[in-house]
Each structure stands twice: as structure tokens, then as C-alpha cells.
Amino acid sequence: MEKAFGAVAVLRGVDLSVRQGEIHALLGENGAGKSTLMRILLGAESADRCRMKLAGEPYAPAAPGAAQRAGVVMVPQERTLCPHMTVLENVVLGLEPARAGFVRRGAARAIAERALGLVTGVGRRIPLDVRAGSLSVADQQLVEIARALAQGGAAADASSQHGPSAKVLVLDEPTASLGQDDAARLFTRVHALKAAGLAVVLVTHFLGDVRAHADRYTVLRDGKVQGEGDPKVTPAEQIVREMLGRELEAARDEPRQAPRAGERREESVVLDVEALGGLERPRSATFVLRRGEVLGIAGLVGSGRTELLRMIAGLDARGKGTVRVRAERGVGLLSEDRGGEGLMLARSIAENVTLSRRGTFVSRPGALLADGARWIAELSIKASGPAQAAGELSGGNQQKVQLARLLREDYDVLLIDEPTRGIDIASKAQVLALVRELAQRGKGIVLVSSQLDELVSTCDRIAVLRRGELGAARPASEWTEETLLLEASS
Ligand SMILES: Nc1ncnc2c1ncn2[C@@H]1O[C@H](COP(=O)(O)OP(=O)(O)OP(=O)(O)O)[C@@H](O)[C@H]1O
Ligand SMILES: [Mg+2]
């Protein structure tokens, strides 16, 4: 398969074969071409040259509808549910009415129920008539998969109780927003779909998941296949080398400087949060954040971490408690829910990085591009240059642009929610090093992450949010991933 955008070749002679009843991991750095390849498979993008076969028959979908009819469906990287619509409406949204002739509501319900049954398994139900936005992130993810299966005809014949009739299911980074438990549950269901005969293509940056769950893997780098095999027998170092084209630099394990005595003085406190509670979660959070420190907040998905940050930033109503910001240049938030929404997709990377909410716009075009170029280098954003439109970047690289915008601003306090989500393994280390560097330059940083290893390696202190209550912050050196997980889920 070949694909170029303008003069840029994105896929160069890629061969990929996925077998029925296997989980096939598609790996590669941000911008390697994974999503593009999958969009071609889905008929959402056209290749310049390609030959595909599905179940032995020539396959050339001209549009997503054609792929769906052939049983090839995808849960895309960016979330697509309409939060204000019901689960039922979301699952059947976009189904061709002719397919099941379901102008009748009853048929639509049957289709949705069957598709949801495939993803929840027995003993669990996701109600059809609640708003999708009221579900947990993990359940929303299941609804996304159910919708894809319904589109692939999984439920076309609602009376048949046998496996899904979709043939190929593509999951583009399905666990990026999930905690460990929810991710494990999701994989249980993916294995069930595989056992029912589906071919599952899994796009992910989590090598651990690949080794635990995938039967085969293919690595893309610079639009070419760089390696393939069985991830259970291939050494992890080899897969990483295939992805990066080099060894992963050992994480810099410099001991963190112990805070100097002076920094413990009261006036170095930049953020003072007392008994803060929201309408639902969190119920109570108390902590102080000092200049030059990274305070980590651990907690399960749904424990209220994101809500806590939003309340501090003043985006959500506070139920009770106080927030005192003792910093001239205020508080900046990188929200968890990025998904490209914060970007002006038609504008250049440089404009997106520099155009801030506070209006400190760099007006000279030369300076603007130079600033953009600096951030492209700082965060290894894969782009043709600072003038490229943000909408043309891969998912992970769009996230880096949003991160750059926040980091570039001179806030004293940074609230950073899941900064490495969707970001490849080499860039993760870079982003975290930058967070440390900003702290060293005197900023106070609150870091929320589901990746416990990130918290342990990056933070000075960590507090655990459990059932809405934030525990006392303790030095990161006193925590391990295991004790954090135990505390969060106890
Ligand atoms: N519409 C477009 N115009 C120009 N370039 C594009 C367009 N869409 C994608 N690209 C480029 O194609 C390359 C591959 O992008 P793709 O989204 O496939 O990467 P990916 O492997 O999915 O990365 P990620 O892990 O970040 O999601 C990127 O360099 C991207 O900038
Ligand atoms: Mg992608």
C-alpha cells in the first residue's frame, strides 16, 4: 500500500495481513502512519496505490459505508459518542435504516441490546436509555465498540444469537483513557470477540498490553513495516528498536534534588486548597503546592481527579472549601479531554501554540514561526514545519501541540491532566523531563496520571484520591506503583 499527502509519503509499500480470530497489534511512534493505514482499510481515506483482500475476495471500499457493509469497522482514536444522546441513540446512530428495516424502535433496541451484549458479556448490562455522557469512561468505550459492531452488521439479524457478523474490528488506542482495571476488563471482552471469530487490529502505545494480549504485531516506522512477529516471544527491546530505529535512552534516573530549606517557607506556597468539594466528586481535598514542586495525584478513573483540577482552575462550580492562588501569573490547565477540540485545526501549528486564551499573541510572523519551530523541536512534534495545519497532524502530535501551548505560557501554577495520553514511548520521557524542568524553573505543578510509574518517577510528592477523598501527600520516594494502586483501590 502507498499513500502520500502532497509530497509527503506517509505509507510506503506497506504489507499487512490480519487473520481471523487473532488480535493483531499495530505499533509505531506518533505520526508513523497507523491511523492513516486504518482509515484506508475503513474506506475513510483513499490510498494512492493498494490492493486489499477480505476473506479471499478483492476489497476496495470507496467509503466507510462500503467497509461497514463488508464487515470492517473501527473505533477511532478520538471519542465519537454524543454525550447528550442516549446509549441507544448512539449505538444505532448512522446505521443504515435499510439494513434492518428498523424504522421501528423495537428493532433498533434489539440491535443495540445485542451489540452491547457482545461487549459487556453476561451478567452486566449497560442501560439503553441513559445519556451516554453519564456513563463511566470505560463504559463509554464499550458503547463505542458496540456501535462499531452494530455498524458492521453484528446485530443485523437480531434473532440470531451467534457471534458477531463483523469480520474486522479496528481499535485505535482503546485503553488510552482507561485505568488498569477497566483496561483489563476491556481486554477480556476483546478476547471474547476474537474467540467469536473476529479479526481485531489493536493500535496502541502500551507495549505491556501488546505482550499480554496480542497474537501478532506489526511495527510501522516512517511509513514502512519495520518488524512483525509474535509479541509474546519477541524481546520487548527488539520491538522498541523496531519502533524507534534506535535504543530507547535509559530514563534519566538522576536523584531529585531534596527541596532546600528555604522552599519550605510559607511564602513559597503558590496554591493552597482547603476542604475543596464539588457537587459530586471530589468530596474533600486539602493540599498545598509549593513553588518548584511536582505534586502527583493518583486515583482510579472516576475518582474525581479531573473534576478536582477543573474546580481549582475555576471551570467547574465549587460546592465547598477554598482555593487560594498565591501567584501573580495564575493557573493554567491542560485538560484531560483534549481530543483535538482545543485546537484550531485549520490553523498552523505555530498559531495554535502561540495563540493563547490570555491573548499574548506573537504578532510578527517570523517570530511566530520561530516559536512554533522551537516547540516542534522541544516536544519532537512530527510535522513538515511550523506552518503546517494542526489538523494534518497525527493524534499524538496534536496532543503535543496542546501541551506546548500550555507549557509556553508563563503560568506560575500548572494543572496537567494525563499529559502523556496517546503519546509514544520515546516522547513520554521527553514530556515528563520537561515537566521536571519547569518545576526546576520555579513553577508549581499538579500532575494527574493513570500511569503510576510516571507519577513515581516524576513527582516530588504524591497524594491518592480515593472515593472522592484526597489523602495526605507523601514523598514520592515512599510510594511504589503497587502501594499507589493498593491505596487507590482499597
Ligand atoms: N490530511 C493530512 N494532510 C497531511 N498530512 C497528514 C494528513 N493526515 C495525516 N497526515 C500525516 O501522516 C502521518 C501519519 O499520521 P497518522 O495519523 O497515520 O499517525 P499515527 O501513527 O496514527 O500516529 P499517532 O500515534 O500520533 O496517532 C503524520 O505525519 C501526519 O502528519
Ligand atoms: Mg493515530
mmCIF file with all atom_site columns, N, CA and C in Angstrom, residues 75-119:
data_model
loop_
_atom_site.group_PDB
_atom_site.id
_atom_site.type_symbol
_atom_site.label_atom_id
_atom_site.label_alt_id
_atom_site.label_comp_id
_atom_site.label_asym_id
_atom_site.label_entity_id
_atom_site.label_seq_id
_atom_site.pdbx_PDB_ins_code
_atom_site.Cartn_x
_atom_site.Cartn_y
_atom_site.Cartn_z
_atom_site.occupancy
_atom_site.B_iso_or_equiv
_atom_site.pdbx_formal_charge
_atom_site.auth_seq_id
_atom_site.auth_comp_id
_atom_site.auth_asym_id
_atom_site.auth_atom_id
_atom_site.pdbx_PDB_model_num
ATOM 1   N N  . VAL A 1 75  ? -13.225 1.609  15.895 1.00 0.00 ? 75  VAL A N  1
ATOM 2   C CA . VAL A 1 75  ? -13.439 2.582  16.964 1.00 0.00 ? 75  VAL A CA 1
ATOM 3   C C  . VAL A 1 75  ? -12.266 3.547  16.866 1.00 0.00 ? 75  VAL A C  1
ATOM 4   N N  . PRO A 1 76  ? -12.534 4.770  16.429 1.00 0.00 ? 76  PRO A N  1
ATOM 5   C CA . PRO A 1 76  ? -11.422 5.667  16.127 1.00 0.00 ? 76  PRO A CA 1
ATOM 6   C C  . PRO A 1 76  ? -10.702 6.160  17.379 1.00 0.00 ? 76  PRO A C  1
ATOM 7   N N  . GLN A 1 77  ? -9.551  6.782  17.127 1.00 0.00 ? 77  GLN A N  1
ATOM 8   C CA . GLN A 1 77  ? -8.695  7.264  18.209 1.00 0.00 ? 77  GLN A CA 1
ATOM 9   C C  . GLN A 1 77  ? -9.420  8.328  19.034 1.00 0.00 ? 77  GLN A C  1
ATOM 10  N N  . GLU A 1 78  ? -10.101 9.245  18.351 1.00 0.00 ? 78  GLU A N  1
ATOM 11  C CA . GLU A 1 78  ? -10.822 10.282 19.087 1.00 0.00 ? 78  GLU A CA 1
ATOM 12  C C  . GLU A 1 78  ? -12.213 9.762  19.429 1.00 0.00 ? 78  GLU A C  1
ATOM 13  N N  . ARG A 1 79  ? -12.709 10.135 20.585 1.00 0.00 ? 79  ARG A N  1
ATOM 14  C CA . ARG A 1 79  ? -14.023 9.646  21.011 1.00 0.00 ? 79  ARG A CA 1
ATOM 15  C C  . ARG A 1 79  ? -15.100 10.258 20.129 1.00 0.00 ? 79  ARG A C  1
ATOM 16  N N  . THR A 1 80  ? -16.163 9.461  19.885 1.00 0.00 ? 80  THR A N  1
ATOM 17  C CA . THR A 1 80  ? -17.177 9.939  18.949 1.00 0.00 ? 80  THR A CA 1
ATOM 18  C C  . THR A 1 80  ? -18.593 9.920  19.513 1.00 0.00 ? 80  THR A C  1
ATOM 19  N N  . LEU A 1 81  ? -18.775 9.465  20.747 1.00 0.00 ? 81  LEU A N  1
ATOM 20  C CA . LEU A 1 81  ? -20.138 9.427  21.281 1.00 0.00 ? 81  LEU A CA 1
ATOM 21  C C  . LEU A 1 81  ? -20.681 10.835 21.463 1.00 0.00 ? 81  LEU A C  1
ATOM 22  N N  . CYS A 1 82  ? -21.987 10.980 21.282 1.00 0.00 ? 82  CYS A N  1
ATOM 23  C CA . CYS A 1 82  ? -22.637 12.243 21.613 1.00 0.00 ? 82  CYS A CA 1
ATOM 24  C C  . CYS A 1 82  ? -23.092 12.129 23.060 1.00 0.00 ? 82  CYS A C  1
ATOM 25  N N  . PRO A 1 83  ? -22.485 12.881 23.960 1.00 0.00 ? 83  PRO A N  1
ATOM 26  C CA . PRO A 1 83  ? -22.771 12.694 25.391 1.00 0.00 ? 83  PRO A CA 1
ATOM 27  C C  . PRO A 1 83  ? -24.211 12.988 25.766 1.00 0.00 ? 83  PRO A C  1
ATOM 28  N N  . HIS A 1 84  ? -24.888 13.819 24.992 1.00 0.00 ? 84  HIS A N  1
ATOM 29  C CA . HIS A 1 84  ? -26.250 14.200 25.371 1.00 0.00 ? 84  HIS A CA 1
ATOM 30  C C  . HIS A 1 84  ? -27.300 13.257 24.818 1.00 0.00 ? 84  HIS A C  1
ATOM 31  N N  . MET A 1 85  ? -26.863 12.352 23.947 1.00 0.00 ? 85  MET A N  1
ATOM 32  C CA . MET A 1 85  ? -27.826 11.399 23.416 1.00 0.00 ? 85  MET A CA 1
ATOM 33  C C  . MET A 1 85  ? -27.778 10.125 24.248 1.00 0.00 ? 85  MET A C  1
ATOM 34  N N  . THR A 1 86  ? -28.813 9.320  24.143 1.00 0.00 ? 86  THR A N  1
ATOM 35  C CA . THR A 1 86  ? -28.851 8.095  24.940 1.00 0.00 ? 86  THR A CA 1
ATOM 36  C C  . THR A 1 86  ? -27.898 7.064  24.342 1.00 0.00 ? 86  THR A C  1
ATOM 37  N N  . VAL A 1 87  ? -27.652 6.040  25.146 1.00 0.00 ? 87  VAL A N  1
ATOM 38  C CA . VAL A 1 87  ? -26.825 4.924  24.691 1.00 0.00 ? 87  VAL A CA 1
ATOM 39  C C  . VAL A 1 87  ? -27.432 4.329  23.422 1.00 0.00 ? 87  VAL A C  1
ATOM 40  N N  . LEU A 1 88  ? -28.742 4.112  23.478 1.00 0.00 ? 88  LEU A N  1
ATOM 41  C CA . LEU A 1 88  ? -29.437 3.535  22.329 1.00 0.00 ? 88  LEU A CA 1
ATOM 42  C C  . LEU A 1 88  ? -29.216 4.373  21.071 1.00 0.00 ? 88  LEU A C  1
ATOM 43  N N  . GLU A 1 89  ? -29.460 5.672  21.196 1.00 0.00 ? 89  GLU A N  1
ATOM 44  C CA . GLU A 1 89  ? -29.316 6.538  20.025 1.00 0.00 ? 89  GLU A CA 1
ATOM 45  C C  . GLU A 1 89  ? -27.890 6.502  19.501 1.00 0.00 ? 89  GLU A C  1
ATOM 46  N N  . ASN A 1 90  ? -26.928 6.484  20.413 1.00 0.00 ? 90  ASN A N  1
ATOM 47  C CA . ASN A 1 90  ? -25.535 6.453  19.992 1.00 0.00 ? 90  ASN A CA 1
ATOM 48  C C  . ASN A 1 90  ? -25.197 5.171  19.237 1.00 0.00 ? 90  ASN A C  1
ATOM 49  N N  . VAL A 1 91  ? -25.693 4.045  19.734 1.00 0.00 ? 91  VAL A N  1
ATOM 50  C CA . VAL A 1 91  ? -25.332 2.770  19.098 1.00 0.00 ? 91  VAL A CA 1
ATOM 51  C C  . VAL A 1 91  ? -25.928 2.668  17.703 1.00 0.00 ? 91  VAL A C  1
ATOM 52  N N  . VAL A 1 92  ? -27.164 3.127  17.546 1.00 0.00 ? 92  VAL A N  1
ATOM 53  C CA . VAL A 1 92  ? -27.806 2.935  16.244 1.00 0.00 ? 92  VAL A CA 1
ATOM 54  C C  . VAL A 1 92  ? -27.611 4.137  15.312 1.00 0.00 ? 92  VAL A C  1
ATOM 55  N N  . LEU A 1 93  ? -26.967 5.172  15.863 1.00 0.00 ? 93  LEU A N  1
ATOM 56  C CA . LEU A 1 93  ? -26.728 6.374  15.060 1.00 0.00 ? 93  LEU A CA 1
ATOM 57  C C  . LEU A 1 93  ? -25.925 6.026  13.803 1.00 0.00 ? 93  LEU A C  1
ATOM 58  N N  . GLY A 1 94  ? -26.403 6.438  12.683 1.00 0.00 ? 94  GLY A N  1
ATOM 59  C CA . GLY A 1 94  ? -25.627 6.223  11.470 1.00 0.00 ? 94  GLY A CA 1
ATOM 60  C C  . GLY A 1 94  ? -25.800 4.836  10.876 1.00 0.00 ? 94  GLY A C  1
ATOM 61  N N  . LEU A 1 95  ? -26.569 3.994  11.524 1.00 0.00 ? 95  LEU A N  1
ATOM 62  C CA . LEU A 1 95  ? -26.873 2.711  10.898 1.00 0.00 ? 95  LEU A CA 1
ATOM 63  C C  . LEU A 1 95  ? -27.765 2.989  9.705  1.00 0.00 ? 95  LEU A C  1
ATOM 64  N N  . GLU A 1 96  ? -27.549 2.223  8.662  1.00 0.00 ? 96  GLU A N  1
ATOM 65  C CA . GLU A 1 96  ? -28.421 2.452  7.521  1.00 0.00 ? 96  GLU A CA 1
ATOM 66  C C  . GLU A 1 96  ? -29.778 1.841  7.829  1.00 0.00 ? 96  GLU A C  1
ATOM 67  N N  . PRO A 1 97  ? -30.828 2.640  7.778  1.00 0.00 ? 97  PRO A N  1
ATOM 68  C CA . PRO A 1 97  ? -32.145 2.128  8.152  1.00 0.00 ? 97  PRO A CA 1
ATOM 69  C C  . PRO A 1 97  ? -32.529 0.917  7.323  1.00 0.00 ? 97  PRO A C  1
ATOM 70  N N  . ALA A 1 98  ? -32.094 0.892  6.076  1.00 0.00 ? 98  ALA A N  1
ATOM 71  C CA . ALA A 1 98  ? -32.481 -0.196 5.200  1.00 0.00 ? 98  ALA A CA 1
ATOM 72  C C  . ALA A 1 98  ? -31.962 -1.532 5.714  1.00 0.00 ? 98  ALA A C  1
ATOM 73  N N  . ARG A 1 99  ? -30.800 -1.437 6.384  1.00 0.00 ? 99  ARG A N  1
ATOM 74  C CA . ARG A 1 99  ? -30.140 -2.652 6.826  1.00 0.00 ? 99  ARG A CA 1
ATOM 75  C C  . ARG A 1 99  ? -31.093 -3.578 7.571  1.00 0.00 ? 99  ARG A C  1
ATOM 76  N N  . ALA A 1 100 ? -31.703 -3.090 8.598  1.00 0.00 ? 100 ALA A N  1
ATOM 77  C CA . ALA A 1 100 ? -32.579 -3.958 9.372  1.00 0.00 ? 100 ALA A CA 1
ATOM 78  C C  . ALA A 1 100 ? -34.021 -3.510 9.246  1.00 0.00 ? 100 ALA A C  1
ATOM 79  N N  . GLY A 1 101 ? -34.205 -2.566 8.377  1.00 0.00 ? 101 GLY A N  1
ATOM 80  C CA . GLY A 1 101 ? -35.543 -2.040 8.199  1.00 0.00 ? 101 GLY A CA 1
ATOM 81  C C  . GLY A 1 101 ? -36.096 -1.470 9.495  1.00 0.00 ? 101 GLY A C  1
ATOM 82  N N  . PHE A 1 102 ? -35.221 -0.897 10.285 1.00 0.00 ? 102 PHE A N  1
ATOM 83  C CA . PHE A 1 102 ? -35.716 -0.529 11.609 1.00 0.00 ? 102 PHE A CA 1
ATOM 84  C C  . PHE A 1 102 ? -36.139 0.922  11.690 1.00 0.00 ? 102 PHE A C  1
ATOM 85  N N  . VAL A 1 103 ? -37.179 1.234  11.005 1.00 0.00 ? 103 VAL A N  1
ATOM 86  C CA . VAL A 1 103 ? -37.818 2.482  11.329 1.00 0.00 ? 103 VAL A CA 1
ATOM 87  C C  . VAL A 1 103 ? -38.504 2.244  12.671 1.00 0.00 ? 103 VAL A C  1
ATOM 88  N N  . ARG A 1 104 ? -38.766 0.965  12.902 1.00 0.00 ? 104 ARG A N  1
ATOM 89  C CA . ARG A 1 104 ? -39.409 0.598  14.156 1.00 0.00 ? 104 ARG A CA 1
ATOM 90  C C  . ARG A 1 104 ? -38.419 0.697  15.299 1.00 0.00 ? 104 ARG A C  1
ATOM 91  N N  . ARG A 1 105 ? -38.873 1.275  16.389 1.00 0.00 ? 105 ARG A N  1
ATOM 92  C CA . ARG A 1 105 ? -37.995 1.422  17.541 1.00 0.00 ? 105 ARG A CA 1
ATOM 93  C C  . ARG A 1 105 ? -37.592 0.087  18.137 1.00 0.00 ? 105 ARG A C  1
ATOM 94  N N  . GLY A 1 106 ? -38.532 -0.846 18.082 1.00 0.00 ? 106 GLY A N  1
ATOM 95  C CA . GLY A 1 106 ? -38.256 -2.148 18.682 1.00 0.00 ? 106 GLY A CA 1
ATOM 96  C C  . GLY A 1 106 ? -37.042 -2.809 18.060 1.00 0.00 ? 106 GLY A C  1
ATOM 97  N N  . ALA A 1 107 ? -36.948 -2.717 16.745 1.00 0.00 ? 107 ALA A N  1
ATOM 98  C CA . ALA A 1 107 ? -35.820 -3.340 16.060 1.00 0.00 ? 107 ALA A CA 1
ATOM 99  C C  . ALA A 1 107 ? -34.519 -2.654 16.444 1.00 0.00 ? 107 ALA A C  1
ATOM 100 N N  . ALA A 1 108 ? -34.575 -1.335 16.552 1.00 0.00 ? 108 ALA A N  1
ATOM 101 C CA . ALA A 1 108 ? -33.378 -0.598 16.931 1.00 0.00 ? 108 ALA A CA 1
ATOM 102 C C  . ALA A 1 108 ? -32.903 -1.035 18.320 1.00 0.00 ? 108 ALA A C  1
ATOM 103 N N  . ARG A 1 109 ? -33.852 -1.200 19.226 1.00 0.00 ? 109 ARG A N  1
ATOM 104 C CA . ARG A 1 109 ? -33.490 -1.641 20.586 1.00 0.00 ? 109 ARG A CA 1
ATOM 105 C C  . ARG A 1 109 ? -32.852 -3.011 20.562 1.00 0.00 ? 109 ARG A C  1
ATOM 106 N N  . ALA A 1 110 ? -33.426 -3.880 19.747 1.00 0.00 ? 110 ALA A N  1
ATOM 107 C CA . ALA A 1 110 ? -32.892 -5.245 19.690 1.00 0.00 ? 110 ALA A CA 1
ATOM 108 C C  . ALA A 1 110 ? -31.457 -5.231 19.168 1.00 0.00 ? 110 ALA A C  1
ATOM 109 N N  . ILE A 1 111 ? -31.236 -4.419 18.147 1.00 0.00 ? 111 ILE A N  1
ATOM 110 C CA . ILE A 1 111 ? -29.884 -4.323 17.584 1.00 0.00 ? 111 ILE A CA 1
ATOM 111 C C  . ILE A 1 111 ? -28.909 -3.801 18.631 1.00 0.00 ? 111 ILE A C  1
ATOM 112 N N  . ALA A 1 112 ? -29.320 -2.735 19.313 1.00 0.00 ? 112 ALA A N  1
ATOM 113 C CA . ALA A 1 112 ? -28.434 -2.131 20.301 1.00 0.00 ? 112 ALA A CA 1
ATOM 114 C C  . ALA A 1 112 ? -28.172 -3.091 21.456 1.00 0.00 ? 112 ALA A C  1
ATOM 115 N N  . GLU A 1 113 ? -29.211 -3.775 21.886 1.00 0.00 ? 113 GLU A N  1
ATOM 116 C CA . GLU A 1 113 ? -29.044 -4.688 23.012 1.00 0.00 ? 113 GLU A CA 1
ATOM 117 C C  . GLU A 1 113 ? -28.086 -5.814 22.670 1.00 0.00 ? 113 GLU A C  1
ATOM 118 N N  . ARG A 1 114 ? -28.231 -6.314 21.463 1.00 0.00 ? 114 ARG A N  1
ATOM 119 C CA . ARG A 1 114 ? -27.379 -7.416 21.058 1.00 0.00 ? 114 ARG A CA 1
ATOM 120 C C  . ARG A 1 114 ? -25.923 -6.965 20.942 1.00 0.00 ? 114 ARG A C  1
ATOM 121 N N  . ALA A 1 115 ? -25.730 -5.793 20.344 1.00 0.00 ? 115 ALA A N  1
ATOM 122 C CA . ALA A 1 115 ? -24.360 -5.294 20.195 1.00 0.00 ? 115 ALA A CA 1
ATOM 123 C C  . ALA A 1 115 ? -23.729 -5.021 21.562 1.00 0.00 ? 115 ALA A C  1
ATOM 124 N N  . LEU A 1 116 ? -24.521 -4.464 22.465 1.00 0.00 ? 116 LEU A N  1
ATOM 125 C CA . LEU A 1 116 ? -23.997 -4.204 23.811 1.00 0.00 ? 116 LEU A CA 1
ATOM 126 C C  . LEU A 1 116 ? -23.718 -5.510 24.548 1.00 0.00 ? 116 LEU A C  1
ATOM 127 N N  . GLY A 1 117 ? -24.573 -6.500 24.303 1.00 0.00 ? 117 GLY A N  1
ATOM 128 C CA . GLY A 1 117 ? -24.356 -7.802 24.935 1.00 0.00 ? 117 GLY A CA 1
ATOM 129 C C  . GLY A 1 117 ? -23.006 -8.383 24.535 1.00 0.00 ? 117 GLY A C  1
ATOM 130 N N  . LEU A 1 118 ? -22.622 -8.171 23.273 1.00 0.00 ? 118 LEU A N  1
ATOM 131 C CA . LEU A 1 118 ? -21.334 -8.684 22.802 1.00 0.00 ? 118 LEU A CA 1
ATOM 132 C C  . LEU A 1 118 ? -20.165 -8.043 23.538 1.00 0.00 ? 118 LEU A C  1
ATOM 133 N N  . VAL A 1 119 ? -20.321 -6.785 23.929 1.00 0.00 ? 119 VAL A N  1
ATOM 134 C CA . VAL A 1 119 ? -19.185 -6.113 24.559 1.00 0.00 ? 119 VAL A CA 1
ATOM 135 C C  . VAL A 1 119 ? -19.213 -6.153 26.085 1.00 0.00 ? 119 VAL A C  1
#
